[in-house]
């Protein structure tokens, strides 16, 4: 099986096949023979040429959350034919108008930018209070605020859209 | 000793208190908000009663609701833990009025120490050094400017009723002062309903060192040595040590003597902490006195062997302290790392969510205090602390490498944590040398190290294992809400002011 | 210090050794049997290699397979842990021949101390008291009878190569002797391929007290105080304490002096334990010397603060001990409870099975050493120890009540355990008073307390919750193999002889 | 709902109904109003009139394994109509001829009783080695060994039948 995988904004070409109890895998040009052992739901013990690694992994469809040595990664699989196109499409969409959504649940303290405002990189957009803390959501690019979807004092859920910048 | 007490808190400190109560045969009553029905403190207590909705102000801060539970359960005393009502003089007073023992000092002591102006005046009166600056708080920008000119820039603006880092700002010049003053005043009012601000001398490489004291109502007062709490992020402690590598015998003698002096003159009772700022030249200045148990009390317990909650209960029930100064020996060294659910890639924003799997470290010299378990959700309503990991070693370096080993054993899956930050701190040469100030994190730990390629490869292998398992068994090992969200917009912590960290 | 070592063991002790290696920056190589692919020591090691099928004789006892892994991984030393090859002189010798450091004393020391006859002769030669009885083992019943008549009944029959309680029998009269002798001889041959038996004086209320020693190759030898190991079931330690409440300063001085004397005269190196029998009148008799780390070393570590595995590695790598006698202070008291998967209702038969859920205690003064995790299976092939729980207190009673608190926090679901037995022991008045001998469990803990009715009611409520959840979600929370089997036929432990407990 | 339940050889009459988030239950004549919270697969937090209990419970059909305060119990539910009859039947069967099965996996060292032997209470029947330990299975009643289903040195699985005594 051959697929593309992204981890932390890097894309890798992955080829793999089952190999006894484990698997053979080639990531870009690096080949590994992996002995895997899954003892309880999400814990995997991995042996690669005798080296032992403890990995936690779970997910569904094409997205997996993996913890390796105290760090966690989101790993995305792509169908090389269909998905890449979809990805490209959504990226271009993102570039023409940028959607600001709440990264966490919280209460909106204040909008620092209003409809029509020109914002540039690092400009504050929204101040969100969560867990007794005021957090400022900043802009990473240039654009004009097109629409605001919430009001001050609103309690928002994670992922709820707050603002569109064009 | 009491037969039954109520614990007016949640999370790890409530569990910590229940542990000692169990050892002393004291029955425990937990109170909980609607968000906390499955919380560990509810599970561990002998009794548990709901006192209101998730927001703290409607539950853990609701003095009447808590006292009603105390009354109906015949709890003889209330342990407030840290945060919430622990330094609320009105609550302490109300307890006494309701014939319930408040486990802490007298309400007037709480009131005096909670009011920075009064506290400073007491210190000045008794010849205890305080930080140069205003001894009176002000709501007026003009006053602030005048003081700043007197003591010279840089100065620190501090909310009079603030604490735990909330409502603080450094100002380097007269130009910056007005904006900063207004911001702090606004935050101070919003958080504490008190707009008064202190202006004080700002030190460039200060150490934050505190002395643990305990006093009973029989005239005994002891210190339990110092803690080094300079490793802070935005005025919030991240790593604490006992003893401080910066404190030599002469300074230790001065610090503990001053702390005991304060304990005596304010008429203290129970466990308290005197916080000092220590400058490069080892001058010490009184900062404040915390009239409650601290988060970081575990390092003191590891080094002295004293169960501080046990002593709190002894004192509150009228017994003398079970230890005198000669019996309190500091053996070895201890370090504590506060493990938080926060996102290091998003400037350490709180990252509430489901703790799908947790494995805590074990083995020699490791102490765990947590209020969570695999399956529990870190709530957005409260402090996102997952656990305190503390290690003890024969010396500081043994404690340090043991902590690194412990952090490596720690598996927390489901939410992002600051574990990697701790590893960075503990392996930084300045930390190893003990050569650091409260600026340490800001100056030394400015960016996350790059992932190495191999960790990406391992992540892919792990993801592939999970994917093949799903394909094989047709079952997802876990539901999808465990997947951590990434947002393409960065969040800044510039306006992060914590009210609930201690 | 070594760069890389191999750990020729499994379970908690392998994990314990890996922990110290990680702290010292020593790379670790685990070896495992086919049954242990998912074992915690495999997961925690830097490298891991399979050395054979589940039966220990084909894997953990296979010296050639282990040495082959050491060679191919360039491991500089082998830590044998306890059990398995740890006291196998031939293996220690073979390591040296293969140019691999054996982490333990010289093979001739292991050989001498492993041979009870030789060990006793050495002790007699150096004027160290031994238990009255034969100094020569015999295979003949007639010899045994003669010795028994000389020293008087009751006598103890002991397999010459035995250990850990296997191959031992008390005989009260000449009539019983023949049958017992034949039984012990048969067991001894089956277990150790050595039919020789010792006959020795049997004491009615003996204490089993051992002294921890450490020596390096630079002429330094120290003791780390004593451990009280009298709480045994069928000659197997169940609860250990440090220090012993029975040992006064005068006896402690004699015990530690004798232990150091032995350490010196046998040319000891590394960590060792000198076991003594102490009678009612506080006379002490040398029993044996264990030339390895003990299960119960954690109580000594808690009281002295010394990481004994670290010292073992230092000594084996040629460094001197990092501590001298003056630096080793005994502070407070520690207790260890060995948590086993065994069925208290079936005479403490091993109860292998799936550890579906485990929650270990946390908080002040608690140390956990385990080799298991939620989801792991306790294998029928090896010792069924799940974990060692150790607690430290400022005094013995604080350690004791802390242990009771810790045991209450401990949740082990899926297999039966001896947790309740530990609670019985720790709340028994004789134990509280420190007034007990090796007969304690047999005499005081003869039957399990009755369940109270309310715990049945709670069990019904719990079952109902699970049943309603199943009805609601259509999902069983767990597969059925977790259900514990009950048999209508009792099993007896009369013939239980453990070869793998230490 | 009304049912019979056995715990540790005691039988209880149980009546229960859902009650908000929890349940109302009557065990023999004792009534409880129970607030239950199931936070993760098998852990249940139970509040009864404010008293807090932590219970671990799982199982299927009519058999549940429950841990309460460090003790574990097997809890059997019975359908009052059908099951009781079945139970009675199997009990009488048990009395006329008793089946000895292996309580754990292990290797048979020796049979202490042979076909035709009369055995009484506490007589040793089989010595089974498991986890390096010799364990004697004893008889609790009187009878004659009718049949032996395994041989010495056999490795047996838990539950495997070893012997019938009549």
Tab-separated table of C-alpha atoms in Angstrom, chain A:
chain	number	residue	atom	x	y	z
A	1	UNK	CA	0.000	0.000	0.000
A	2	UNK	CA	1.227	3.447	-0.855
A	3	UNK	CA	-0.122	6.635	0.645
A	4	UNK	CA	0.744	10.181	1.559
A	5	UNK	CA	0.840	11.202	5.177
A	6	UNK	CA	1.235	14.582	6.824
A	7	UNK	CA	2.654	15.161	10.271
A	8	UNK	CA	3.194	18.664	11.664
A	9	UNK	CA	2.830	20.228	8.212
A	10	UNK	CA	5.349	17.888	6.597
A	11	UNK	CA	4.286	15.414	3.962
A	12	UNK	CA	5.763	11.935	3.703
A	13	UNK	CA	5.387	9.209	1.113
A	14	UNK	CA	4.616	5.988	2.954
A	15	UNK	CA	4.640	2.462	1.573
A	16	UNK	CA	3.742	-0.440	3.838
A	17	UNK	CA	2.780	-4.106	3.964
A	18	UNK	CA	1.975	-6.605	6.693
A	19	UNK	CA	4.935	-8.660	7.798
A	20	UNK	CA	4.112	-11.498	10.181
A	21	UNK	CA	3.004	-9.984	13.469
A	22	UNK	CA	4.248	-6.588	12.442
A	23	UNK	CA	4.760	-4.587	9.312
A	24	UNK	CA	7.293	-3.446	6.772
A	25	UNK	CA	7.172	0.239	6.129
A	26	UNK	CA	9.076	2.670	3.987
A	27	UNK	CA	8.799	6.381	4.844
A	28	UNK	CA	10.250	8.499	2.052
A	29	UNK	CA	13.420	6.466	1.481
A	30	UNK	CA	13.831	5.041	4.952
A	31	UNK	CA	12.815	1.382	5.366
A	32	UNK	CA	11.771	-0.127	8.709
A	33	UNK	CA	10.854	-3.655	9.760
A	34	UNK	CA	8.548	-3.178	12.702
A	35	UNK	CA	7.454	-5.654	15.366
A	36	UNK	CA	4.227	-4.343	16.861
A	37	UNK	CA	2.318	-5.369	19.932
A	38	UNK	CA	-1.010	-3.851	20.920
A	39	UNK	CA	-1.722	-4.883	24.468
A	40	UNK	CA	-4.558	-2.614	25.423
A	41	UNK	CA	-6.789	-0.326	23.388
A	42	UNK	CA	-4.434	2.463	22.438
A	43	UNK	CA	-0.968	1.405	23.607
A	44	UNK	CA	1.433	-0.009	21.050
A	45	UNK	CA	4.840	-1.435	21.808
A	46	UNK	CA	7.052	-1.067	18.760
A	47	UNK	CA	10.352	-2.834	18.217
A	48	UNK	CA	12.496	-1.696	15.304
A	49	UNK	CA	15.704	-3.705	15.021
A	50	UNK	CA	15.521	-4.339	18.755
A	51	UNK	CA	14.945	-0.694	19.724
A	52	UNK	CA	11.876	-0.355	21.884
A	53	UNK	CA	9.329	2.464	21.569
A	54	UNK	CA	6.090	2.976	23.420
A	55	UNK	CA	3.438	4.664	21.311
A	56	UNK	CA	-0.149	5.688	22.014
A	57	UNK	CA	-2.297	5.919	18.903
A	58	UNK	CA	-5.966	6.151	18.032
A	59	UNK	CA	-8.202	7.778	15.493
A	60	UNK	CA	-10.542	6.975	12.675
A	61	UNK	CA	-10.755	7.208	8.920
A	62	UNK	CA	-7.768	9.289	7.873
A	63	UNK	CA	-6.887	11.183	11.037
A	64	UNK	CA	-4.975	9.723	13.958
A	65	UNK	CA	-3.674	11.221	17.148
A	66	UNK	CA	-0.341	9.717	18.165
A	67	UNK	CA	1.779	10.262	21.261
A	68	UNK	CA	5.465	9.407	21.018
A	69	UNK	CA	7.849	9.997	23.901
A	70	UNK	CA	5.763	12.685	25.551
A	71	UNK	CA	4.960	14.509	22.327
A	72	UNK	CA	1.745	14.283	20.399
A	73	UNK	CA	1.147	14.510	16.705
A	74	UNK	CA	-1.859	14.508	14.468
A	75	UNK	CA	-1.223	12.211	11.535
A	76	UNK	CA	-3.318	12.620	8.365
A	77	UNK	CA	-3.514	9.988	5.658
A	78	UNK	CA	-4.392	10.983	2.122
A	79	UNK	CA	-5.744	8.982	-0.691
A	80	UNK	CA	-3.198	10.039	-3.304
A	81	UNK	CA	-5.876	10.538	-5.980
A	82	UNK	CA	-8.942	12.153	-4.454
A	83	UNK	CA	-7.740	13.687	-1.254
A	84	UNK	CA	-4.912	15.750	-2.558
A	85	UNK	CA	-7.266	17.582	-4.865
A	86	UNK	CA	-9.686	18.219	-2.061
A	87	UNK	CA	-6.843	19.488	0.071
A	88	UNK	CA	-5.673	21.874	-2.598
A	89	UNK	CA	-9.161	23.137	-3.039
A	90	UNK	CA	-9.694	23.875	0.613
A	91	UNK	CA	-6.328	25.565	0.856
A	92	UNK	CA	-7.125	28.003	-1.884
A	93	UNK	CA	-10.448	28.690	-0.238
A	94	UNK	CA	-8.613	29.410	2.976
A	95	UNK	CA	-6.415	31.909	1.238
A	96	UNK	CA	-9.168	33.954	-0.335
A	97	UNK	CA	-11.182	34.313	2.872
A	98	UNK	CA	-9.965	33.253	6.251
A	99	UNK	CA	-12.268	31.803	8.861
A	100	UNK	CA	-11.500	32.530	12.492
A	101	UNK	CA	-13.032	29.981	14.820
A	102	UNK	CA	-12.842	29.589	18.566
A	103	UNK	CA	-9.912	27.311	19.444
A	104	UNK	CA	-11.552	26.471	22.765
A	105	UNK	CA	-14.743	26.970	24.661
A	106	UNK	CA	-15.002	30.295	26.406
A	107	UNK	CA	-16.699	33.641	26.711
A	108	UNK	CA	-15.999	36.493	24.308
A	109	UNK	CA	-14.713	39.492	26.225
A	110	UNK	CA	-14.198	41.843	23.320
A	111	UNK	CA	-13.667	42.043	19.575
A	112	UNK	CA	-10.508	44.028	18.885
A	113	UNK	CA	-11.359	44.333	15.199
A	114	UNK	CA	-14.723	45.326	13.736
A	115	UNK	CA	-16.304	44.698	10.348
A	116	UNK	CA	-14.432	46.730	7.748
A	117	UNK	CA	-11.189	46.947	9.761
A	118	UNK	CA	-7.952	46.148	7.991
A	119	UNK	CA	-5.909	43.736	10.043
A	120	UNK	CA	-2.328	42.602	9.557
A	121	UNK	CA	-0.220	39.795	10.938
A	122	UNK	CA	-0.234	39.560	14.766
A	123	UNK	CA	-3.051	42.055	15.173
A	124	UNK	CA	-5.378	41.058	17.954
A	125	UNK	CA	-8.831	40.029	16.762
A	126	UNK	CA	-10.804	38.596	19.650
A	127	UNK	CA	-10.273	38.276	23.380
A	128	UNK	CA	-11.722	35.058	24.677
A	129	UNK	CA	-11.952	34.184	28.348
A	130	UNK	CA	-11.542	30.547	29.175
A	131	UNK	CA	-10.651	28.919	32.442
A	132	UNK	CA	-10.394	32.305	34.147
A	133	UNK	CA	-7.858	33.518	31.620
A	134	UNK	CA	-8.039	36.131	28.889
A	135	UNK	CA	-6.678	34.831	25.604
A	136	UNK	CA	-6.087	36.937	22.550
A	137	UNK	CA	-6.661	35.394	19.148
A	138	UNK	CA	-4.309	37.019	16.661
A	139	UNK	CA	-4.295	37.342	12.914
A	140	UNK	CA	-1.545	35.688	10.935
A	141	UNK	CA	-2.191	37.486	7.667
A	142	UNK	CA	-3.471	40.667	6.094
A	143	UNK	CA	-7.128	41.189	5.248
A	144	UNK	CA	-10.322	43.064	5.933
A	145	UNK	CA	-12.850	41.826	8.489
A	146	UNK	CA	-15.855	40.817	6.450
A	147	UNK	CA	-18.247	39.401	8.959
A	148	UNK	CA	-18.473	38.735	12.715
A	149	UNK	CA	-20.626	35.832	13.866
A	150	UNK	CA	-20.762	36.331	17.599
A	151	UNK	CA	-21.304	39.098	20.085
A	152	UNK	CA	-19.360	40.195	23.125
A	153	UNK	CA	-20.248	38.182	26.219
A	154	UNK	CA	-21.333	35.204	24.075
A	155	UNK	CA	-20.275	31.812	25.324
A	156	UNK	CA	-18.804	29.955	22.359
A	157	UNK	CA	-18.003	26.311	21.763
A	158	UNK	CA	-14.690	25.072	20.331
A	159	UNK	CA	-14.735	25.343	16.543
A	160	UNK	CA	-17.578	27.871	16.512
A	161	UNK	CA	-16.918	30.440	13.788
A	162	UNK	CA	-16.233	33.927	15.021
A	163	UNK	CA	-15.067	36.010	12.105
A	164	UNK	CA	-14.257	35.995	8.415
A	165	UNK	CA	-11.347	37.988	7.025
A	166	UNK	CA	-10.994	38.508	3.288
